[in-house]
Structures are given as C-alpha cells and as structure tokens.
Tab-separated table of C-alpha atoms in Angstrom:
chain	number	residue	atom	x	y	z
Y	263	MET	CA	9.592	-9.747	-8.349
Y	264	ASP	CA	10.613	-7.342	-10.939
Y	265	ALA	CA	11.144	-3.339	-10.383
Y	266	LEU	CA	8.959	-1.910	-12.866
Y	267	ILE	CA	6.354	-3.972	-11.917
Y	268	ALA	CA	7.024	-3.183	-8.080
Y	269	ALA	CA	6.833	0.561	-8.932
Y	270	ALA	CA	3.569	-0.120	-11.365
Y	271	ARG	CA	2.494	-1.467	-8.128
Y	272	GLU	CA	3.377	0.536	-5.971
Y	273	ILE	CA	1.998	4.337	-7.816
Y	274	GLN	CA	-1.197	2.490	-7.864
Y	275	SER	CA	-1.882	4.366	-4.171
Y	276	ALA	CA	-1.449	7.572	-5.223
Y	277	ALA	CA	-4.308	6.811	-7.489
Y	278	HIS	CA	-7.801	8.776	-7.702
Y	279	VAL	CA	-10.192	6.215	-9.224
Y	280	PRO	CA	-13.961	7.658	-6.212
Y	281	TYR	CA	-15.994	6.537	-9.206
Y	282	SER	CA	-14.929	2.873	-10.200
Y	283	ASP	CA	-12.386	1.609	-7.204
Y	284	TYR	CA	-9.950	0.072	-10.061
Y	285	ARG	CA	-6.673	1.538	-9.600
Y	286	VAL	CA	-3.843	1.653	-11.971
Y	287	GLY	CA	-0.063	2.094	-12.028
Y	288	ALA	CA	2.409	1.826	-14.675
Y	289	ALA	CA	5.642	1.859	-14.657
Y	290	LEU	CA	8.113	3.459	-18.410
Y	291	GLU	CA	11.700	3.106	-18.271
Y	292	THR	CA	13.777	4.633	-20.864
Y	293	ALA	CA	16.651	3.268	-22.929
Y	294	ASP	CA	18.609	4.527	-20.234
Y	295	GLY	CA	17.197	3.503	-17.064
Y	296	THR	CA	15.332	5.454	-15.565
Y	297	VAL	CA	11.637	5.103	-14.824
Y	298	PHE	CA	8.724	7.738	-15.669
Y	299	THR	CA	5.052	6.363	-13.695
Y	300	GLY	CA	2.461	7.060	-13.624
Y	301	CYS	CA	-1.695	6.362	-12.154
Y	302	ASN	CA	-4.824	6.279	-13.036
Y	303	LEU	CA	-6.772	10.053	-12.758
Y	304	GLU	CA	-11.034	9.663	-12.978
Y	305	ASN	CA	-12.931	12.581	-13.871
Y	306	ALA	CA	-16.895	12.032	-12.971
Y	307	ASN	CA	-17.336	13.027	-16.605
Y	308	TYR	CA	-14.388	9.486	-17.889
Y	309	SER	CA	-13.334	11.256	-20.862
Y	310	ASN	CA	-11.222	13.305	-19.217
Y	311	SER	CA	-9.796	10.607	-16.610
Y	312	LEU	CA	-6.507	9.929	-17.142
Y	313	HIS	CA	-4.764	6.743	-17.711
Y	314	ALA	CA	-1.907	5.594	-15.616
Y	315	GLU	CA	0.418	4.745	-18.825
Y	316	GLU	CA	-0.398	8.068	-20.182
Y	317	VAL	CA	1.019	10.448	-17.438
Y	318	ALA	CA	4.036	8.220	-17.171
Y	319	ILE	CA	4.149	9.184	-21.394
Y	320	ALA	CA	3.295	12.316	-20.275
Y	321	GLU	CA	5.792	12.582	-17.747
Y	322	ALA	CA	8.800	11.167	-19.739
Y	323	VAL	CA	8.705	13.443	-22.730
Y	324	LYS	CA	8.274	16.021	-20.620
Y	325	ASN	CA	11.443	15.527	-19.017
Y	326	GLY	CA	13.004	14.878	-22.347
Y	327	HIS	CA	13.674	11.328	-22.757
Y	328	ARG	CA	11.625	9.665	-26.382
Y	329	ASP	CA	13.333	6.535	-26.526
Y	330	PHE	CA	11.985	3.584	-24.319
Y	331	ALA	CA	12.417	-0.276	-23.157
Y	332	ARG	CA	9.862	-1.337	-21.556
Y	333	ILE	CA	6.666	-0.870	-19.109
Y	334	ALA	CA	5.243	-2.314	-17.156
Y	335	VAL	CA	1.310	-2.290	-16.015
Y	336	SER	CA	-0.349	-3.845	-13.003
Y	337	SER	CA	-3.918	-3.403	-11.743
Y	338	GLY	CA	-4.902	-3.261	-8.112
Y	339	ARG	CA	-6.692	-6.539	-8.802
Y	340	ARG	CA	-3.173	-7.942	-11.045
Y	341	ASP	CA	-5.839	-8.964	-13.205
Y	342	GLY	CA	-3.546	-8.958	-16.038
Y	343	VAL	CA	-4.549	-5.334	-17.043
Y	344	THR	CA	-2.633	-4.438	-20.670
Y	345	PRO	CA	-3.193	-0.962	-21.559
Y	346	CYS	CA	-5.977	-0.043	-23.913
Y	347	GLY	CA	-6.591	1.144	-27.505
Y	348	MET	CA	-6.632	4.864	-26.696
Y	349	CYS	CA	-2.588	4.061	-24.869
Y	350	ARG	CA	-1.953	1.615	-27.203
Y	351	GLN	CA	-1.692	4.231	-29.840
Y	352	THR	CA	-0.362	7.271	-27.869
Y	353	LEU	CA	2.558	4.306	-27.617
Y	354	SER	CA	2.556	3.961	-30.813
Y	355	GLU	CA	3.153	7.354	-30.681
Y	356	PHE	CA	7.039	7.552	-28.815
Y	357	CYS	CA	7.863	4.188	-28.383
Y	358	ASP	CA	9.169	0.732	-31.260
Y	359	PRO	CA	6.302	-1.640	-31.580
Y	360	SER	CA	9.206	-3.688	-30.004
Y	361	LEU	CA	8.652	-1.909	-26.590
Y	362	THR	CA	8.261	-4.291	-23.466
Y	363	VAL	CA	5.038	-4.765	-22.324
Y	364	LEU	CA	4.638	-6.221	-18.354
Y	365	CYS	CA	1.351	-7.490	-17.224
Y	366	ASP	CA	0.894	-7.873	-13.890
Y	367	GLU	CA	-1.199	-11.292	-13.586
Y	368	GLY	CA	-0.333	-11.282	-9.319
Y	369	GLU	CA	2.303	-14.010	-9.290
Y	370	ASP	CA	2.574	-14.173	-12.857
Y	371	VAL	CA	4.098	-11.183	-15.669
Y	372	THR	CA	2.278	-11.714	-18.695
Y	373	GLU	CA	4.995	-10.198	-21.732
Y	374	TYR	CA	3.646	-8.060	-25.016
Y	375	THR	CA	5.745	-6.366	-27.462
Y	376	LEU	CA	3.765	-3.099	-28.716
Y	377	GLY	CA	3.265	-4.028	-31.757
Y	378	GLU	CA	1.613	-7.617	-30.749
Y	379	LEU	CA	-0.575	-6.081	-28.604
Y	380	LEU	CA	-1.618	-3.295	-31.922
Y	381	PRO	CA	-0.698	-4.218	-35.677
Y	382	ASN	CA	-1.794	-2.225	-38.273
Y	383	THR	CA	-0.687	0.525	-35.692
Y	384	ILE	CA	-1.712	4.636	-37.245
Y	385	THR	CA	1.481	5.926	-37.670
Y	386	GLU	CA	2.083	9.991	-38.807
Y	387	SER	CA	2.652	8.627	-42.271
Y	388	HIS	CA	-1.402	7.849	-41.996
Y	389	LEU	CA	-1.536	11.638	-42.146
Y	390	LYS	CA	-0.271	12.506	-45.216
C-alpha cells in the first residue's frame, strides 16, 4: 500500500464526526517529501466544519511549505472519496493543476490530477 494512503487512513481515527459518522483523512506530501495529515472536524452547524484536505494544507502552509507533490484522500468507507469542490479550490490556491490526487477505494486507488478534478479554476487573475 502507498505510504500516503496509509497516512490518510491512519489520521481518520482523530476525526470528529458526531453527526455524519463519515471519517475522512488526507495526507499531503510536499516536494521535499514531508507529509502533513488532516482529518475532518464537524461542527453542529456544518458550515463551520473543517475538511481533512483543508486541515492538511493549513498545517503544511503554517509550517512554511508551498510546493506540493501529491495528496491522498481516504474515508472510513474506502469509497473512492475525492476532494469536494471547496477543497479543490483551496488546493488550487497552493498547488499546480498537475498535483496528483490519490483516492482510496480499499483495494484500489484512483489517481487524478487536480486539474482534472477542477478545470478552469478561479485564480488570482480573475480578481483583477
């Protein structure tokens, strides 16, 4: 099993999911091989919940990393979960469209690029 998938699976145990019981873990690998993990943290009003991918990238950026190689996403159900639209947009703020996105399906892993998952992303140039 890919070590990044294993890290995404392992961090799920720290998830706070009292409402959905849907644990998600993410493991983000930097260009230098450092791995940052995140899990979902639900809030009773849902809109204040944090997604695993957001937590992982926030931890990496907080620690000075801005160059990323790949991210793995896994749910407790091993259902091939992909980053949601909001997480895709957050990733695109810090990652190239070529970022590899690994989605855990249990025995199999589906691989995408961020650009495949979020074509025509909103960028800084759209705000000018």
